[in-house]
CSV table of C-alpha atoms in Angstrom, one decimal:
chain,number,residue,atom,x,y,z
A,264,MET,CA,-18.9,21.3,-56.3
A,265,SER,CA,-18.5,18.1,-58.4
A,266,THR,CA,-20.2,14.9,-57.4
A,267,SER,CA,-16.8,13.2,-56.7
A,268,ALA,CA,-15.7,16.2,-54.5
A,269,TYR,CA,-18.9,16.1,-52.6
A,270,ALA,CA,-18.6,12.4,-52.0
A,271,ILE,CA,-15.0,12.8,-50.7
A,272,ARG,CA,-16.1,15.6,-48.3
A,273,ARG,CA,-19.0,13.5,-47.1
A,274,ILE,CA,-16.7,10.5,-46.4
A,275,ALA,CA,-14.2,12.8,-44.6
A,276,ASN,CA,-17.0,14.2,-42.4
A,277,GLU,CA,-18.2,10.7,-41.5
A,278,VAL,CA,-14.6,9.6,-40.7
A,279,ALA,CA,-14.1,12.7,-38.5
A,280,GLN,CA,-17.4,12.0,-36.7
A,281,GLN,CA,-16.5,8.3,-36.1
A,282,LYS,CA,-13.1,9.4,-34.7
A,283,PHE,CA,-14.9,11.8,-32.3
A,284,TRP,CA,-17.2,9.2,-31.0
A,285,LEU,CA,-14.4,6.7,-30.6
A,286,SER,CA,-12.5,9.2,-28.5
A,287,VAL,CA,-15.5,9.7,-26.3
A,288,ILE,CA,-15.9,6.0,-25.8
A,289,VAL,CA,-12.3,5.6,-24.9
A,290,LEU,CA,-12.7,8.2,-22.2
A,291,LYS,CA,-15.4,6.1,-20.5
A,292,ARG,CA,-13.9,3.8,-17.9
A,293,VAL,CA,-13.7,0.2,-19.0
A,294,LEU,CA,-14.4,-1.8,-15.8
A,295,ASP,CA,-11.7,-4.1,-14.6
A,296,PHE,CA,-14.2,-6.5,-13.0
A,297,ARG,CA,-17.7,-7.5,-13.8
A,298,THR,CA,-18.7,-7.9,-10.2
A,299,PRO,CA,-19.2,-5.0,-7.7
A,300,PHE,CA,-16.7,-4.3,-5.0
A,301,ASP,CA,-17.7,-6.2,-1.9
A,302,PHE,CA,-18.2,-3.4,0.6
A,303,CYS,CA,-19.7,-5.9,3.1
A,304,LYS,CA,-16.8,-8.3,3.1
A,305,ALA,CA,-14.3,-5.5,3.4
A,306,ALA,CA,-16.2,-3.8,6.2
A,307,LYS,CA,-16.5,-7.1,8.1
A,308,SER,CA,-12.8,-7.7,7.9
A,309,GLY,CA,-11.7,-4.5,9.7
A,310,SER,CA,-12.4,-0.9,10.6
A,311,THR,CA,-14.2,1.2,8.0
A,312,LEU,CA,-14.5,5.0,7.7
A,313,LEU,CA,-17.2,6.5,5.5
A,314,VAL,CA,-17.0,10.2,4.6
A,315,GLY,CA,-19.4,12.6,3.0
A,316,GLU,CA,-22.3,10.4,3.9
A,317,GLY,CA,-25.0,13.0,3.4
A,318,ASN,CA,-28.1,11.4,5.0
A,319,PHE,CA,-26.4,8.3,6.2
A,320,SER,CA,-28.6,6.1,4.0
A,321,PHE,CA,-25.6,4.2,2.5
A,322,SER,CA,-24.2,3.5,5.9
A,323,VAL,CA,-27.6,2.2,7.1
A,324,ALA,CA,-28.0,0.0,4.0
A,325,LEU,CA,-24.5,-1.3,4.6
A,326,SER,CA,-25.3,-1.9,8.2
A,327,ASP,CA,-28.3,-4.0,7.3
A,328,LEU,CA,-25.9,-6.3,5.6
A,329,LEU,CA,-23.2,-6.2,8.3
A,330,GLY,CA,-25.3,-7.1,11.3
A,331,ASN,CA,-23.1,-7.2,14.4
A,332,ALA,CA,-20.1,-6.0,12.4
A,333,THR,CA,-21.8,-2.6,12.2
A,334,SER,CA,-19.6,-1.7,15.2
A,335,ASN,CA,-16.7,-1.6,12.7
A,336,LEU,CA,-18.2,1.5,11.1
A,337,THR,CA,-17.2,5.1,11.7
A,338,THR,CA,-19.5,7.2,9.4
A,339,THR,CA,-19.3,11.0,8.9
A,340,THR,CA,-20.9,13.9,7.2
A,341,PHE,CA,-19.6,17.2,6.0
A,342,GLN,CA,-22.8,18.8,7.3
A,343,THR,CA,-23.0,19.8,11.0
A,344,VAL,CA,-25.7,18.4,13.2
A,345,ASP,CA,-27.7,21.7,12.9
A,346,GLU,CA,-27.9,21.1,9.2
A,347,TYR,CA,-29.3,17.5,9.5
A,348,SER,CA,-32.6,16.7,8.0
A,349,ASP,CA,-35.1,14.6,10.0
A,350,ILE,CA,-34.2,11.6,7.9
A,351,THR,CA,-30.5,12.2,8.6
A,352,LYS,CA,-31.1,12.4,12.3
A,353,GLN,CA,-33.1,9.2,12.3
A,354,ASN,CA,-30.5,7.3,10.3
A,355,ALA,CA,-27.7,8.5,12.6
A,356,LYS,CA,-29.7,7.3,15.6
A,357,THR,CA,-30.2,3.9,13.9
A,358,LEU,CA,-26.5,3.6,13.3
A,359,ARG,CA,-25.5,4.5,16.8
A,360,ARG,CA,-28.0,2.0,18.2
A,361,ARG,CA,-26.4,-0.7,16.1
A,362,GLY,CA,-22.9,0.2,17.4
A,363,ALA,CA,-21.6,2.5,14.7
A,364,LYS,CA,-20.0,5.8,15.5
A,365,THR,CA,-21.3,8.9,13.7
A,366,ILE,CA,-19.5,12.2,13.5
A,367,ALA,CA,-20.8,15.5,12.0
A,368,GLY,CA,-18.8,18.3,10.3
A,369,VAL,CA,-15.9,16.2,9.0
A,370,ASP,CA,-13.9,17.5,6.1
A,371,ALA,CA,-12.8,14.6,4.0
A,372,THR,CA,-9.7,16.5,2.8
A,373,ASN,CA,-8.4,17.0,6.4
A,374,LEU,CA,-9.1,13.7,8.2
A,375,SER,CA,-6.2,14.1,10.7
A,376,GLN,CA,-8.1,16.9,12.4
A,377,TRP,CA,-10.6,14.3,13.6
A,378,PHE,CA,-8.7,11.1,13.6
A,379,SER,CA,-5.1,12.1,14.6
A,380,GLN,CA,-3.1,9.0,13.8
A,381,ARG,CA,-5.9,6.5,13.7
A,382,GLN,CA,-5.9,4.1,10.8
A,383,PHE,CA,-8.6,2.2,8.9
A,384,ASP,CA,-8.7,-0.8,6.7
A,385,LEU,CA,-11.3,0.7,4.3
A,386,ILE,CA,-12.1,4.4,3.7
A,387,VAL,CA,-15.2,5.0,1.5
A,388,PHE,CA,-16.4,8.2,-0.3
A,389,GLN,CA,-19.7,7.7,-2.2
A,390,PHE,CA,-20.3,10.1,-5.1
A,391,PRO,CA,-18.0,13.0,-4.1
A,392,ASN,CA,-19.2,16.3,-5.4
A,393,VAL,CA,-18.2,19.9,-4.4
A,394,GLY,CA,-21.5,21.3,-5.7
A,395,SER,CA,-19.6,23.7,-8.0
A,396,ARG,CA,-18.6,23.8,-11.7
A,397,GLU,CA,-16.1,26.6,-11.4
A,398,PRO,CA,-12.5,25.4,-12.3
A,399,ARG,CA,-9.9,25.5,-9.5
A,400,TYR,CA,-6.2,25.7,-10.5
A,401,GLY,CA,-7.3,25.0,-14.0
A,402,ARG,CA,-8.9,21.7,-13.1
A,403,ASN,CA,-12.4,20.4,-12.5
A,404,PRO,CA,-13.2,21.1,-8.8
A,405,ASN,CA,-14.2,17.5,-8.2
A,406,HIS,CA,-10.7,16.4,-9.4
A,407,ILE,CA,-9.2,18.7,-6.8
A,408,LEU,CA,-11.6,17.4,-4.1
A,409,VAL,CA,-10.7,13.7,-4.8
A,410,ARG,CA,-7.0,14.5,-5.0
A,411,ARG,CA,-7.0,16.2,-1.6
A,412,PHE,CA,-9.1,13.5,-0.1
A,413,LEU,CA,-6.7,10.8,-1.3
A,414,LYS,CA,-3.8,12.7,0.1
A,415,SER,CA,-5.5,12.9,3.5
A,416,ALA,CA,-6.8,9.3,3.4
A,417,ALA,CA,-3.2,8.0,2.7
A,418,ASP,CA,-2.2,8.9,6.3
A,419,HIS,CA,-5.1,6.9,7.7
A,420,LEU,CA,-4.8,3.6,5.9
A,421,SER,CA,-3.7,0.4,7.7
A,422,ASP,CA,-1.3,-2.0,6.0
A,423,PHE,CA,-3.0,-3.1,2.7
A,424,GLY,CA,-5.8,-0.7,3.5
A,425,LYS,CA,-8.1,0.4,0.6
A,426,VAL,CA,-9.9,3.5,-0.5
A,427,ALA,CA,-13.2,3.1,-2.4
A,428,ILE,CA,-14.7,6.0,-4.4
A,429,THR,CA,-18.0,5.6,-6.3
A,430,VAL,CA,-18.9,8.0,-9.1
A,431,VAL,CA,-21.0,8.1,-12.3
A,432,ASN,CA,-19.4,6.0,-15.1
A,433,SER,CA,-19.6,8.4,-18.1
A,434,PRO,CA,-17.1,10.0,-20.4
A,435,HIS,CA,-17.7,13.4,-18.8
A,436,TYR,CA,-17.1,12.2,-15.2
A,437,ASP,CA,-14.2,10.0,-16.2
A,438,GLY,CA,-12.5,13.1,-17.6
A,439,ALA,CA,-13.6,15.4,-14.8
A,440,PHE,CA,-12.3,13.2,-11.9
A,441,ASP,CA,-9.2,11.8,-13.7
A,442,MET,CA,-8.9,8.9,-11.2
A,443,ASP,CA,-5.6,7.7,-12.7
A,444,GLY,CA,-4.2,11.1,-12.4
A,445,VAL,CA,-5.2,11.6,-8.7
A,446,ALA,CA,-3.8,8.2,-7.9
A,447,GLU,CA,-0.4,9.0,-9.4
A,448,ARG,CA,-0.3,12.4,-7.7
A,449,ASN,CA,-0.7,10.7,-4.3
A,450,ASN,CA,1.5,7.6,-4.7
A,451,PHE,CA,-1.5,5.3,-5.2
A,452,ALA,CA,-1.4,2.4,-7.7
A,453,ILE,CA,-3.8,2.8,-10.7
A,454,PRO,CA,-7.3,2.1,-9.2
A,455,VAL,CA,-9.3,-1.0,-10.2
A,456,ALA,CA,-12.9,-0.4,-11.3
A,457,HIS,CA,-15.9,-2.3,-10.3
A,458,PRO,CA,-19.6,-1.7,-11.3
A,459,PHE,CA,-21.8,-0.3,-8.6
A,460,ARG,CA,-25.5,-1.1,-8.3
A,461,PHE,CA,-27.9,0.8,-6.1
A,462,SER,CA,-30.1,-2.3,-5.9
A,463,ASP,CA,-27.4,-4.0,-3.8
A,464,PHE,CA,-28.1,-1.5,-1.0
A,465,PRO,CA,-31.9,-1.2,-0.5
A,466,GLY,CA,-32.9,2.1,1.0
A,467,TYR,CA,-29.8,4.0,-0.2
A,468,SER,CA,-30.7,7.4,-1.6
A,469,HIS,CA,-27.9,9.7,-2.5
A,470,VAL,CA,-28.2,13.4,-1.5
A,471,LYS,CA,-25.9,16.2,-2.5
A,472,THR,CA,-24.2,18.7,-0.2
A,473,LYS,CA,-25.7,21.5,-2.2
A,474,ASP,CA,-29.1,21.1,-3.8
A,475,ASP,CA,-28.9,23.0,-7.1
A,476,GLY,CA,-31.7,21.0,-8.7
A,477,ILE,CA,-29.4,18.9,-10.9
A,478,CYS,CA,-28.3,15.4,-10.0
A,479,ALA,CA,-26.2,13.3,-12.3
A,480,LEU,CA,-27.5,10.2,-10.6
A,481,ASP,CA,-30.9,10.9,-12.0
A,482,GLU,CA,-29.6,11.2,-15.5
A,483,ASN,CA,-27.3,8.2,-15.6
A,484,ASP,CA,-27.7,4.5,-14.9
A,485,GLU,CA,-24.0,3.3,-14.9
A,486,PHE,CA,-21.8,3.8,-11.8
A,487,VAL,CA,-18.3,2.7,-11.0
A,488,THR,CA,-16.4,2.1,-7.7
A,489,TYR,CA,-12.7,2.8,-7.9
A,490,VAL,CA,-10.6,0.9,-5.4
A,491,PHE,CA,-7.2,2.4,-4.6
A,492,GLN,CA,-4.2,1.1,-2.7
A,493,LEU,CA,-0.9,2.8,-2.0
A,494,LYS,CA,1.8,1.7,-4.4
A,495,GLU,CA,4.4,0.3,-1.9
A,496,ARG,CA,1.7,-1.6,0.0
A,497,ALA,CA,0.2,-3.0,-3.2
A,498,VAL,CA,3.7,-4.2,-4.3
A,499,ARG,CA,4.4,-5.7,-0.8
A,500,LYS,CA,1.2,-7.6,-0.9
A,501,TRP,CA,2.0,-9.1,-4.3
A,502,ILE,CA,5.5,-10.2,-3.1
A,503,MET,CA,3.9,-11.9,-0.1
A,504,LEU,CA,1.4,-13.9,-2.1
């Protein structure tokens, strides 16, 4: 191979590599806001439902900030009481003592089974994860989980109610969850993205439904909270402003 041909091939390879990394960067969610979503303000202003709460540590950390407004919280786990760890039991007891309601065995994709026609001003799902990597219907299983959760949550949102979902902010997770896609599929406006900081919630320790020894939170340090609102309600709010 001549020197010129080698140089051309090397340049072509470098360009291809640059395009690849640019495509990866594009997949990563660019945050709409520099400030975290104000869970405390939202929870103080109305009724709040938390699903998939694991060991209830996020609910307790939020309760520490809410004070008397803890009574606004209904916090749930997918696990049954029989599956609770000692820490989970203690956190549930703390929350009930402060006025929150705790419910075990709640499926976030079928909220009507537990809440009938009840509505909430904020519905929160922290780090949803099905604990499986097997595709479902040709999609990532976490995409299916969040899609079904949003469909269920839509029936339990008050006027101008919001859904907040926090996940790892990485190219892989951005592609896996496809938050814009799940929003469009369920008649939600494109979500707005806020940074999430564990340091804002002292004592919060995420646990997984299935412990397979791998936790993305241990391998990443950037997290994002997506805030969803139903399309027609978002438009109506804009008209009223």
